[in-house]
Amino acid sequence: MSGFYEKLTDSWKQQNSLLCVGLDPDLDRLPKSIKNAKHPLYRFNREIIDATAQWACAYKPQAAYYSAVGAELQLKKTIRYIKSEYPAMPVILDAKRGDIGSSARMYAIEAFERYQADAVTVNPYLGGDALEPFLRFQNHGVIVLCRTSNPGSGDFQQLVSGERAVYQHVAHLAASQWNKNNNVALVVGATYPQAIKEVRQIVGDMPLLVPGVGAQGGDLEGALKNGLTEQKKGLIINVSREVIFASAGADFSTAAANQAQSICRQINQYRST
Amino acid sequence: MSGFYEKLTDSWKQQNSLLCVGLDPDLDRLPKSIKNAKHPLYRFNREIIDATAQWACAYKPQAAYYSAVGAELQLKKTIRYIKSEYPAMPVILDAKRGDIGSSARMYAIEAFERYQADAVTVNPYLGGDALEPFLRFQNHGVIVLCRTSNPGSGDFQQLVSGERAVYQHVAHLAASQWNKNNNVALVVGATYPQAIKEVRQIVGDMPLLVPGVGAQGGDLEGALKNGLTEQKKGLIINVSREVIFASAGADFSTAAANQAQSICRQINQYRST
């Protein structure tokens, strides 16, 4: 088992949670008390992390929110904070990188060495050889976009070629070719529970990162029904805005904790039925 | 015509060149005299830019080389240098971004506001709605991956659905739906000259960014034959390593200039036949 698989499996168990909290700290939406502080994204994240750590199995900072405002340092500090305070918690850098040859290698170095993320999300459009530089980091997770949660994801992912849709081809290659180091996972949106079912059939127990619950209106129960493995695990259910912006006021961290607890319990309730 | 199309068209004409120089400053490959300087990537780029500006129609910094080593400031300084010294020269940020909703918007802000790039490369896998936040910047170019230059690009791009390969579906949507602001271009590798021909037939005069000439062994003549528009334009032929690392010694900038001149002339020779 790869370092990432092991860390994730341990976290699912120790935390008794499948909830991943997405750290998408849109500067415009931060509480007033934080917005004008030094390193506001980092300060916000720290409070969110401390408030939700009891209910989470992983954190997923979304790189775009840091890149747009030149806050690479705050992203780094956020990940360092998790590693120092909650060392058993996997950190997934949601960067959706995709490039070829030495550029792909540079992006792998960015995620795994510069930021010390445990896993990174990547885009499969460029093909298997473009994923190789990531896959080679065998103790790190490579989470490949398969069926994304947005309405337009069908434009290409759902085109049928042979007997399979493109996203099913992705799942097949992930299971049959890319996962030699047991470090691959796939992204399948909760907005497409049927796709979760089909992907689960293709990839066995491979972890699936499931975004789209909450603000995007994904189907949590459908995702669990179709995606849980026999051990009632296998899913990383990501919720971002619904948790971190549960309140815009001074009580934002308490509200985030309550929301995380509520989603975690909802998931566990389903798992125990 | 969008700001980007106009700037590019003017540059093709004024510079009498279709050559784009890729700024992929791998720290390990920089000349010794530069490697230990302050801001080595920026210093290297500046010398390369000054040496090649006469023969180039555009510059394309590859974001991964800056991200891997935490050199965002040097990327910014590089683009600022081009804008100040060669203001007519389009700058393409090669970042291959792709995300949904507000994350995509953040990446557009990163490219167009933070870095002030004229255009950015993006990945179509997530579908048309994920490109919207980029397309809305109507004076900026959105250069969508279509058929990439790497050997594995066929894994998904070449899957046939209906009567078309996936990359042809991308080209069709680019021409029929995404280009309302006349700011879309496509990436088609010189390693697949037949794909260039097919894409050209689909998209009319839309600009094509063509990587893969040089180190990757692409077919320059085939790319020109199949990709030039009737006006003998329409292509942004990118060369990176072959130019910027033409020499590893102290004469690196002269060597880069010679190489850029030679490729530019080779292209123009073909254009005049």
Coordinates of C-alpha atoms in Angstrom, one line a residue:
Chain A
M1 CA 0.0 0.0 0.0
S2 CA 1.3 3.4 -0.9
G3 CA 2.0 6.0 1.8
F4 CA -1.1 8.0 0.6
Y5 CA -3.5 5.0 0.6
E6 CA -2.2 4.0 4.1
K7 CA -2.6 7.5 5.5
L8 CA -6.0 7.9 4.1
T9 CA -7.2 4.5 5.3
D10 CA -5.9 5.2 8.7
S11 CA -7.6 8.6 8.8
W12 CA -11.0 7.1 7.7
K13 CA -10.7 4.7 10.6
Q14 CA -9.2 6.9 13.3
Q15 CA -11.5 9.9 12.5
N16 CA -14.5 7.7 11.8
S17 CA -15.2 10.2 9.0
L18 CA -15.3 10.3 5.2
L19 CA -15.6 14.1 5.1
C20 CA -12.9 16.2 3.4
V21 CA -13.1 19.9 4.1
G22 CA -12.2 22.0 1.1
L23 CA -10.2 25.1 1.9
D24 CA -11.4 27.5 -0.8
P25 CA -10.9 30.8 1.1
D26 CA -12.4 33.4 -1.3
L27 CA -10.9 36.6 0.1
D28 CA -14.2 38.4 -0.7
R29 CA -16.2 36.1 1.5
L30 CA -14.0 36.1 4.6
P31 CA -15.4 37.4 7.9
K32 CA -14.6 41.1 8.4
S33 CA -12.5 40.3 11.5
I34 CA -10.1 38.3 9.4
K35 CA -10.2 40.0 6.0
N36 CA -7.9 42.8 7.0
A37 CA -5.4 40.7 9.1
K38 CA -2.0 39.8 7.9
H39 CA -2.2 36.5 6.0
P40 CA -6.0 36.4 6.1
L41 CA -6.3 33.2 4.1
Y42 CA -4.0 31.4 6.4
R43 CA -5.6 32.8 9.5
F44 CA -9.1 31.8 8.3
N45 CA -7.9 28.3 7.3
R46 CA -6.3 27.8 10.7
E47 CA -9.5 28.6 12.5
I48 CA -11.5 26.4 10.2
I49 CA -9.1 23.5 10.6
D50 CA -9.1 23.7 14.3
A51 CA -12.8 23.9 14.4
T52 CA -13.4 21.0 12.0
A53 CA -10.5 18.6 12.6
Q54 CA -12.6 16.3 14.8
W55 CA -15.0 15.7 11.9
A56 CA -12.7 15.5 8.9
C57 CA -10.7 12.7 7.3
A58 CA -8.7 15.1 5.0
Y59 CA -8.3 18.7 3.9
K60 CA -8.2 19.9 0.4
P61 CA -6.9 23.4 -0.3
Q62 CA -8.0 24.7 -3.7
A63 CA -4.9 26.2 -5.3
A64 CA -6.7 28.7 -7.5
Y65 CA -7.8 30.8 -4.5
Y66 CA -4.1 31.3 -3.4
S67 CA -2.8 31.7 -7.0
A68 CA -5.2 34.5 -7.9
V69 CA -4.1 36.7 -5.0
G70 CA -0.4 35.8 -4.9
A71 CA -0.8 33.9 -1.6
E72 CA 1.5 30.9 -2.2
L73 CA 3.1 31.5 1.2
Q74 CA -0.3 31.3 2.9
L75 CA -1.0 28.0 1.1
K76 CA 2.3 26.7 2.3
K77 CA 1.7 27.9 5.8
T78 CA -1.7 26.3 5.8
I79 CA -0.4 22.9 4.8
R80 CA 2.5 23.2 7.3
Y81 CA 0.0 23.9 10.0
I82 CA -2.0 20.8 9.2
K83 CA 1.2 18.7 9.1
S84 CA 2.3 20.1 12.5
E85 CA -1.0 20.0 14.4
Y86 CA -2.8 17.1 12.7
P87 CA 0.1 15.0 11.3
A88 CA -2.2 12.0 10.5
M89 CA -4.5 14.1 8.3
P90 CA -3.9 13.8 4.6
V91 CA -3.7 17.0 2.6
I92 CA -4.9 17.0 -1.0
L93 CA -3.7 19.9 -3.1
D94 CA -6.5 20.6 -5.5
A95 CA -4.6 22.0 -8.4
K96 CA -5.9 20.0 -11.4
R97 CA -2.5 20.1 -13.0
G98 CA -1.8 18.6 -16.4
D99 CA 1.2 19.0 -18.6
I100 CA 3.8 16.9 -20.4
G101 CA 7.4 15.6 -19.8
S102 CA 9.5 17.9 -17.7
S103 CA 6.7 20.4 -17.1
A104 CA 4.6 17.7 -15.5
R105 CA 7.6 16.8 -13.4
M106 CA 7.9 20.4 -12.2
Y107 CA 4.2 20.4 -11.2
A108 CA 4.7 17.2 -9.3
I109 CA 7.6 18.8 -7.5
E110 CA 5.5 21.8 -6.8
A111 CA 2.8 19.7 -5.1
F112 CA 4.8 17.1 -3.3
E113 CA 8.1 18.9 -2.5
R114 CA 7.3 22.6 -2.4
Y115 CA 3.9 22.3 -0.7
Q116 CA 4.4 18.9 0.9
A117 CA 0.9 17.8 -0.1
D118 CA 0.1 14.1 0.3
A119 CA -1.9 14.1 -2.9
V120 CA -2.6 16.3 -5.9
T121 CA -5.5 16.4 -8.4
V122 CA -4.5 16.1 -12.0
N123 CA -6.2 16.3 -15.4
P124 CA -6.1 13.2 -17.7
Y125 CA -6.7 14.9 -21.0
L126 CA -3.0 14.8 -22.0
G127 CA -2.9 11.0 -21.6
G128 CA -1.0 8.4 -19.5
D129 CA 2.5 9.5 -20.2
A130 CA 1.7 13.0 -18.9
L131 CA 0.7 11.4 -15.5
E132 CA 3.8 9.4 -15.2
P133 CA 5.9 12.1 -13.5
F134 CA 3.2 12.3 -10.8
L135 CA 2.7 8.5 -10.4
R136 CA 6.4 8.0 -9.9
F137 CA 6.1 9.7 -6.5
Q138 CA 4.9 6.4 -5.1
N139 CA 4.1 7.6 -1.6
H140 CA 1.9 10.4 -2.8
G141 CA -1.6 10.2 -4.2
V142 CA -2.5 11.1 -7.7
I143 CA -6.2 12.0 -7.9
V144 CA -7.3 12.0 -11.6
L145 CA -10.3 13.9 -12.8
C146 CA -12.8 11.3 -14.2
R147 CA -16.4 12.7 -14.1
T148 CA -16.4 16.2 -12.8
S149 CA -19.3 17.7 -10.9
N150 CA -20.1 20.6 -13.1
P151 CA -23.0 20.8 -15.6
G152 CA -20.8 20.9 -18.7
S153 CA -18.7 18.0 -17.7
G154 CA -20.5 15.9 -20.2
D155 CA -19.2 17.9 -23.2
F156 CA -16.2 15.5 -23.5
Q157 CA -16.3 13.1 -20.5
Q158 CA -19.5 11.6 -21.6
L159 CA -18.7 11.1 -25.3
V160 CA -19.1 7.5 -26.0
S161 CA -16.3 5.7 -27.8
G162 CA -16.5 2.0 -28.4
E163 CA -18.6 0.7 -25.5
R164 CA -17.5 3.3 -23.0
A165 CA -17.8 6.9 -22.2
V166 CA -14.6 8.9 -22.1
Y167 CA -14.7 9.0 -18.3
Q168 CA -15.1 5.3 -18.2
H169 CA -12.0 4.9 -20.4
V170 CA -10.2 7.1 -17.8
A171 CA -11.4 4.8 -15.0
H172 CA -10.2 1.7 -16.9
L173 CA -6.8 3.0 -17.6
A174 CA -6.5 4.2 -13.9
A175 CA -7.3 0.7 -12.7
S176 CA -5.4 -1.3 -15.4
Q177 CA -2.3 0.8 -16.1
W178 CA -1.7 3.8 -13.9
N179 CA -2.1 2.2 -10.5
K180 CA 1.1 0.1 -10.3
N181 CA 2.1 2.0 -7.1
N182 CA -1.3 1.9 -5.5
N183 CA -1.4 5.6 -5.4
V184 CA -4.2 6.5 -7.8
A185 CA -7.6 7.9 -6.9
L186 CA -10.4 9.3 -9.1
V187 CA -12.6 12.4 -9.0
V188 CA -16.3 11.6 -9.6
G189 CA -18.9 14.3 -8.8
A190 CA -21.8 13.6 -6.4
T191 CA -24.0 15.3 -9.0
Y192 CA -23.6 12.1 -11.1
P193 CA -24.4 9.2 -8.7
Q194 CA -24.9 6.9 -11.7
A195 CA -21.3 7.6 -12.8
I196 CA -20.1 6.8 -9.3
K197 CA -21.7 3.4 -9.6
E198 CA -20.2 2.7 -12.9
V199 CA -16.7 3.9 -11.9
R200 CA -16.9 1.9 -8.6
Q201 CA -17.6 -1.2 -10.7
I202 CA -14.6 -0.5 -12.9
V203 CA -12.0 0.4 -10.2
G204 CA -12.8 -1.9 -7.3
D205 CA -11.8 -0.4 -4.0
M206 CA -9.8 2.5 -5.4
P207 CA -10.5 5.7 -3.4
L208 CA -12.9 8.2 -5.1
L209 CA -12.8 11.9 -4.3
V210 CA -16.4 13.1 -4.5
P211 CA -17.0 16.9 -4.8
G212 CA -20.4 18.5 -5.5
V213 CA -22.2 17.9 -2.3
G214 CA -23.6 21.1 -0.8
A215 CA -23.5 24.3 -2.8
Q216 CA -23.5 22.4 -6.1
G217 CA -26.5 20.3 -5.2
G218 CA -25.0 16.9 -5.5
D219 CA -26.8 13.8 -4.2
L220 CA -25.0 12.7 -1.0
E221 CA -27.1 9.6 -0.4
G222 CA -26.8 8.5 -4.0
A223 CA -23.1 9.0 -3.9
L224 CA -22.8 6.9 -0.7
K225 CA -25.1 4.2 -2.0
N226 CA -23.2 3.9 -5.2
G227 CA -19.7 4.6 -4.1
L228 CA -19.1 3.0 -0.7
T229 CA -17.0 -0.1 -0.8
E230 CA -18.0 -3.3 1.0
Q231 CA -16.1 -2.0 4.1
K232 CA -18.2 1.1 4.0
K233 CA -15.2 3.2 3.0
G234 CA -13.6 4.2 -0.3
L235 CA -15.0 7.7 -0.5
I236 CA -13.5 11.1 0.2
I237 CA -16.6 13.3 0.3
N238 CA -15.5 16.9 -0.2
V239 CA -17.5 19.8 1.0
S240 CA -16.1 23.3 0.8
R241 CA -18.3 26.4 0.9
E242 CA -21.1 24.7 2.8
V243 CA -18.7 24.2 5.7
I244 CA -16.2 27.1 5.6
F245 CA -18.8 29.8 4.9
A246 CA -21.5 28.3 7.1
S247 CA -21.6 31.7 8.7
A248 CA -20.3 35.0 7.5
G249 CA -20.2 36.4 11.0
A250 CA -17.8 36.2 14.0
D251 CA -19.2 32.8 14.8
F252 CA -17.9 31.4 11.5
S253 CA -15.7 28.7 13.1
T254 CA -18.4 27.4 15.4
A255 CA -20.8 27.3 12.4
A256 CA -18.2 25.5 10.4
A257 CA -17.7 22.9 13.2
N258 CA -21.5 22.4 13.5
Q259 CA -21.8 22.0 9.7
A260 CA -18.9 19.5 9.5
Q261 CA -20.3 17.5 12.4
S262 CA -23.7 17.4 10.8
I263 CA -22.4 16.2 7.4
C264 CA -20.0 13.7 9.0
R265 CA -22.9 12.2 11.0
Q266 CA -25.2 12.2 8.1
I267 CA -22.6 10.2 6.2
N268 CA -22.0 7.8 9.1
Q269 CA -25.7 7.3 9.6
Y270 CA -25.9 6.1 6.1
R271 CA -22.8 3.9 6.5
S272 CA -24.3 2.2 9.5
T273 CA -27.5 1.2 7.7
Chain B
M1 CA -11.5 41.4 -33.3
S2 CA -10.4 40.8 -29.6
G3 CA -7.4 42.5 -28.1
F4 CA -5.5 39.3 -28.2
Y5 CA -6.2 38.5 -31.9
E6 CA -5.3 42.0 -32.9
K7 CA -2.1 42.0 -30.9
L8 CA -1.1 38.7 -32.4
T9 CA -2.0 39.6 -35.9
D10 CA 0.0 42.8 -35.6
S11 CA 2.9 41.0 -34.2
W12 CA 3.0 38.4 -37.0
K13 CA 3.1 41.2 -39.4
Q14 CA 5.4 43.7 -37.7
Q15 CA 7.9 41.0 -36.7
N16 CA 7.5 39.0 -39.9
S17 CA 7.7 35.9 -37.7
L18 CA 5.5 33.1 -36.5
L19 CA 8.0 31.9 -33.9
C20 CA 7.0 31.9 -30.3
V21 CA 9.9 31.5 -27.8
G22 CA 9.0 29.3 -24.9
L23 CA 10.5 30.5 -21.6
D24 CA 11.0 27.2 -19.7
P25 CA 14.0 28.1 -17.6
D26 CA 14.9 24.8 -15.9
L27 CA 17.1 25.9 -13.0
D28 CA 19.4 22.9 -13.5
R29 CA 20.1 23.8 -17.1
L30 CA 20.9 27.5 -16.6
P31 CA 24.5 28.6 -17.5
K32 CA 26.7 28.8 -14.4
S33 CA 27.2 32.5 -14.7
I34 CA 23.4 32.9 -14.0
K35 CA 22.5 30.0 -11.8
N36 CA 23.8 31.6 -8.7
A37 CA 22.6 35.1 -9.3
K38 CA 19.7 36.7 -7.6
H39 CA 16.5 35.9 -9.5
P40 CA 18.3 33.6 -11.9
L41 CA 15.2 32.6 -13.9
Y42 CA 14.3 36.3 -14.5
R43 CA 17.9 37.2 -15.4
F44 CA 18.1 34.3 -17.8
N45 CA 14.8 35.2 -19.4
R46 CA 15.8 38.8 -19.8
E47 CA 18.9 37.9 -21.7
I48 CA 17.0 35.4 -23.9
I49 CA 14.3 37.9 -24.6
D50 CA 16.7 40.7 -25.6
A51 CA 18.6 38.2 -27.8
T52 CA 15.6 36.8 -29.6
A53 CA 13.0 39.6 -29.7
Q54 CA 13.9 40.4 -33.3
W55 CA 12.9 37.0 -34.5
A56 CA 9.9 36.2 -32.3
C57 CA 6.2 37.0 -32.6
A58 CA 5.4 36.0 -29.0
Y59 CA 6.8 34.7 -25.7
K60 CA 5.4 31.8 -23.7
P61 CA 6.5 31.3 -20.2
Q62 CA 5.8 27.8 -18.9
A63 CA 4.3 28.3 -15.4
A64 CA 5.5 24.9 -14.0
Y65 CA 9.1 26.0 -14.0
Y66 CA 8.3 28.9 -11.8
S67 CA 5.8 27.1 -9.6
A68 CA 8.2 24.2 -8.8
V69 CA 10.8 26.6 -7.3
G70 CA 8.5 29.2 -5.8
A71 CA 9.5 31.8 -8.4
E72 CA 6.2 33.5 -8.9
L73 CA 7.9 36.9 -8.5
Q74 CA 10.4 36.0 -11.3
L75 CA 7.5 35.0 -13.6
K76 CA 5.8 38.3 -12.9
K77 CA 9.0 40.3 -13.4
T78 CA 9.6 38.4 -16.7
I79 CA 6.2 39.4 -18.1
R80 CA 6.6 42.9 -16.8
Y81 CA 9.9 43.1 -18.6
I82 CA 8.4 42.1 -21.9
K83 CA 5.5 44.5 -21.5
S84 CA 7.9 47.4 -20.7
E85 CA 10.6 46.7 -23.4
Y86 CA 8.5 45.0 -26.1
P87 CA 5.0 46.2 -25.5
A88 CA 3.7 44.9 -28.9
M89 CA 4.7 41.4 -28.1
P90 CA 1.9 39.0 -26.9
V91 CA 2.7 37.0 -23.8
I92 CA 1.1 33.6 -23.5
L93 CA 1.1 32.1 -20.0
D94 CA 1.4 28.4 -20.5
A95 CA -0.4 27.1 -17.4
K96 CA -2.9 24.6 -18.8
R97 CA -5.4 25.6 -16.2
G98 CA -8.8 23.9 -15.9
D99 CA -11.3 24.1 -13.1
I100 CA -14.9 24.9 -12.5
G101 CA -17.0 27.9 -11.4
S102 CA -15.3 30.3 -9.1
S103 CA -12.0 28.3 -9.1
A104 CA -11.8 28.8 -12.8
R105 CA -12.5 32.5 -12.3
M106 CA -9.6 32.6 -9.9
Y107 CA -7.3 31.1 -12.4
A108 CA -8.4 33.6 -15.0
I109 CA -7.6 36.4 -12.5
E110 CA -4.2 34.8 -11.9
A111 CA -3.3 34.8 -15.6
F112 CA -4.8 38.0 -16.8
E113 CA -4.7 40.3 -13.7
R114 CA -2.0 39.0 -11.5
Y115 CA 0.5 38.2 -14.3
Q116 CA -1.0 40.5 -16.9
A117 CA -0.6 37.8 -19.6
D118 CA -2.3 38.4 -22.9
A119 CA -3.4 34.8 -23.2
V120 CA -3.4 31.6 -21.2
T121 CA -3.5 27.9 -22.1
V122 CA -6.4 25.9 -20.7
N123 CA -7.5 22.3 -20.6
P124 CA -11.0 21.4 -22.1
Y125 CA -11.6 18.2 -20.2
L126 CA -14.1 19.8 -17.8
G127 CA -16.2 21.1 -20.6
G128 CA -17.4 24.4 -21.9
D129 CA -18.9 25.9 -18.8
A130 CA -15.5 25.6 -17.1
L131 CA -14.0 27.7 -19.9
E132 CA -16.6 30.5 -19.6
P133 CA -14.8 32.4 -16.8
F134 CA -11.7 32.6 -19.1
L135 CA -13.6 33.4 -22.2
R136 CA -15.4 36.3 -20.5
F137 CA -12.1 38.2 -20.5
Q138 CA -12.8 39.3 -24.1
N139 CA -9.5 41.1 -24.7
H140 CA -7.5 38.1 -23.6
G141 CA -6.7 34.9 -25.5
V142 CA -7.9 31.5 -24.3
I143 CA -5.8 28.8 -25.9
V144 CA -7.4 25.5 -25.5
L145 CA -5.6 22.2 -25.6
C146 CA -6.8 20.2 -28.6
R147 CA -4.3 17.6 -29.8
T148 CA -1.2 17.8 -27.6
S149 CA 2.3 17.0 -28.8
N150 CA 3.2 14.1 -26.5
P151 CA 3.1 10.4 -27.5
G152 CA 0.3 9.6 -25.0
S153 CA -2.0 12.3 -26.2
G154 CA -4.0 9.8 -28.2
D155 CA -5.2 8.0 -25.0
F156 CA -8.3 10.2 -24.9
Q157 CA -7.9 12.9 -27.5
Q158 CA -8.0 10.4 -30.3
L159 CA -11.0 8.3 -29.0
V160 CA -13.6 8.4 -31.7
S161 CA -17.1 9.3 -30.8
G162 CA -19.7 9.6 -33.5
E163 CA -17.8 10.6 -36.6
R164 CA -15.1 12.6 -34.8
A165 CA -12.2 12.1 -32.5
V166 CA -12.4 13.8 -29.1
Y167 CA -9.9 16.5 -30.2
Q168 CA -12.1 17.2 -33.2
H169 CA -15.1 17.7 -30.9
V170 CA -13.0 20.2 -29.0
A171 CA -12.2 22.0 -32.3
H172 CA -15.8 22.0 -33.3
L173 CA -17.0 23.5 -30.0
A174 CA -14.2 26.0 -30.0
A175 CA -15.3 27.2 -33.4
S176 CA -19.1 27.0 -33.0
Q177 CA -19.7 27.9 -29.3
W178 CA -16.7 29.2 -27.4
N179 CA -15.4 31.9 -29.8
K180 CA -18.1 34.5 -29.5
N181 CA -15.5 37.1 -28.4
N182 CA -13.0 36.1 -31.0
N183 CA -10.5 35.2 -28.4
V184 CA -10.1 31.5 -28.7
A185 CA -7.1 29.6 -30.1
L186 CA -6.2 25.9 -30.0
V187 CA -3.1 23.9 -29.2
V188 CA -2.2 21.2 -31.8
G189 CA 1.2 19.6 -31.7
A190 CA 3.6 19.6 -34.6
T191 CA 4.1 15.9 -33.9
Y192 CA 0.6 15.4 -35.5
P193 CA 0.6 17.3 -38.8
Q194 CA -2.5 15.4 -39.9
A195 CA -4.4 16.7 -36.9
I196 CA -3.3 20.2 -37.8
K197 CA -4.8 19.7 -41.2
E198 CA -8.1 18.4 -39.8
V199 CA -8.3 21.1 -37.1
R200 CA -7.6 23.8 -39.6
Q201 CA -10.5 22.6 -41.7
I202 CA -12.8 22.8 -38.7
V203 CA -11.8 26.2 -37.3
G204 CA -11.1 28.3 -40.3
D205 CA -8.5 31.1 -39.6
M206 CA -8.5 30.6 -35.8
P207 CA -4.9 30.8 -34.4
L208 CA -3.2 27.5 -33.6
L209 CA -0.4 27.3 -31.1
V210 CA 1.9 24.6 -32.3
P211 CA 4.4 23.1 -29.8
G212 CA 6.6 20.0 -30.4
V213 CA 9.0 21.4 -33.0
G214 CA 12.6 20.9 -31.9
A215 CA 13.4 18.7 -28.9
Q216 CA 10.1 16.7 -29.3
G217 CA 10.8 16.0 -33.0
G218 CA 7.7 17.5 -34.5
D219 CA 7.4 18.1 -38.2
L220 CA 7.9 21.8 -38.9
E221 CA 7.3 21.6 -42.6
G222 CA 4.2 19.4 -42.2
A223 CA 2.8 21.8 -39.6
L224 CA 3.3 24.7 -41.9
K225 CA 1.9 22.9 -44.9
N226 CA -1.2 21.9 -43.0
G227 CA -1.7 24.8 -40.7
L228 CA -1.0 28.0 -42.5
T229 CA -4.0 30.1 -43.5
E230 CA -4.4 31.5 -46.9
Q231 CA -2.7 34.6 -45.7
K232 CA 0.3 32.4 -44.7
K233 CA -0.4 33.2 -41.1
G234 CA -2.5 31.6 -38.4
L235 CA 0.2 29.7 -36.6
I236 CA 2.2 30.3 -33.4
I237 CA 5.1 27.9 -33.7
N238 CA 6.5 27.4 -30.3
V239 CA 10.1 26.4 -29.7
S240 CA 11.5 26.3 -26.2
R241 CA 14.5 24.3 -25.2
E242 CA 16.0 24.2 -28.8
V243 CA 16.3 28.0 -28.6
I244 CA 16.9 28.9 -24.9
F245 CA 19.3 26.1 -24.3
A246 CA 21.0 26.3 -27.7
S247 CA 24.3 26.6 -25.7
A248 CA 25.0 25.9 -22.1
G249 CA 28.0 28.2 -22.1
A250 CA 28.6 31.9 -21.6
D251 CA 27.5 32.4 -25.2
F252 CA 24.0 31.2 -24.5
S253 CA 22.2 34.3 -25.6
T254 CA 24.1 34.6 -28.9
A255 CA 23.4 30.9 -29.5
A256 CA 19.7 31.5 -28.7
A257 CA 19.5 34.4 -31.1
N258 CA 21.1 32.4 -33.9
Q259 CA 18.8 29.5 -33.3
A260 CA 15.7 31.8 -33.2
Q261 CA 16.8 33.5 -36.4
S262 CA 17.4 30.2 -38.1
I263 CA 14.0 28.8 -37.2
C264 CA 12.2 32.1 -38.0
R265 CA 13.9 32.1 -41.5
Q266 CA 13.1 28.4 -42.1
I267 CA 9.5 29.2 -41.4
N268 CA 9.4 32.3 -43.6
Q269 CA 11.2 30.4 -46.4
Y270 CA 8.3 27.9 -46.4
R271 CA 5.8 30.7 -46.2
S272 CA 7.2 32.4 -49.3
T273 CA 7.0 29.3 -51.5

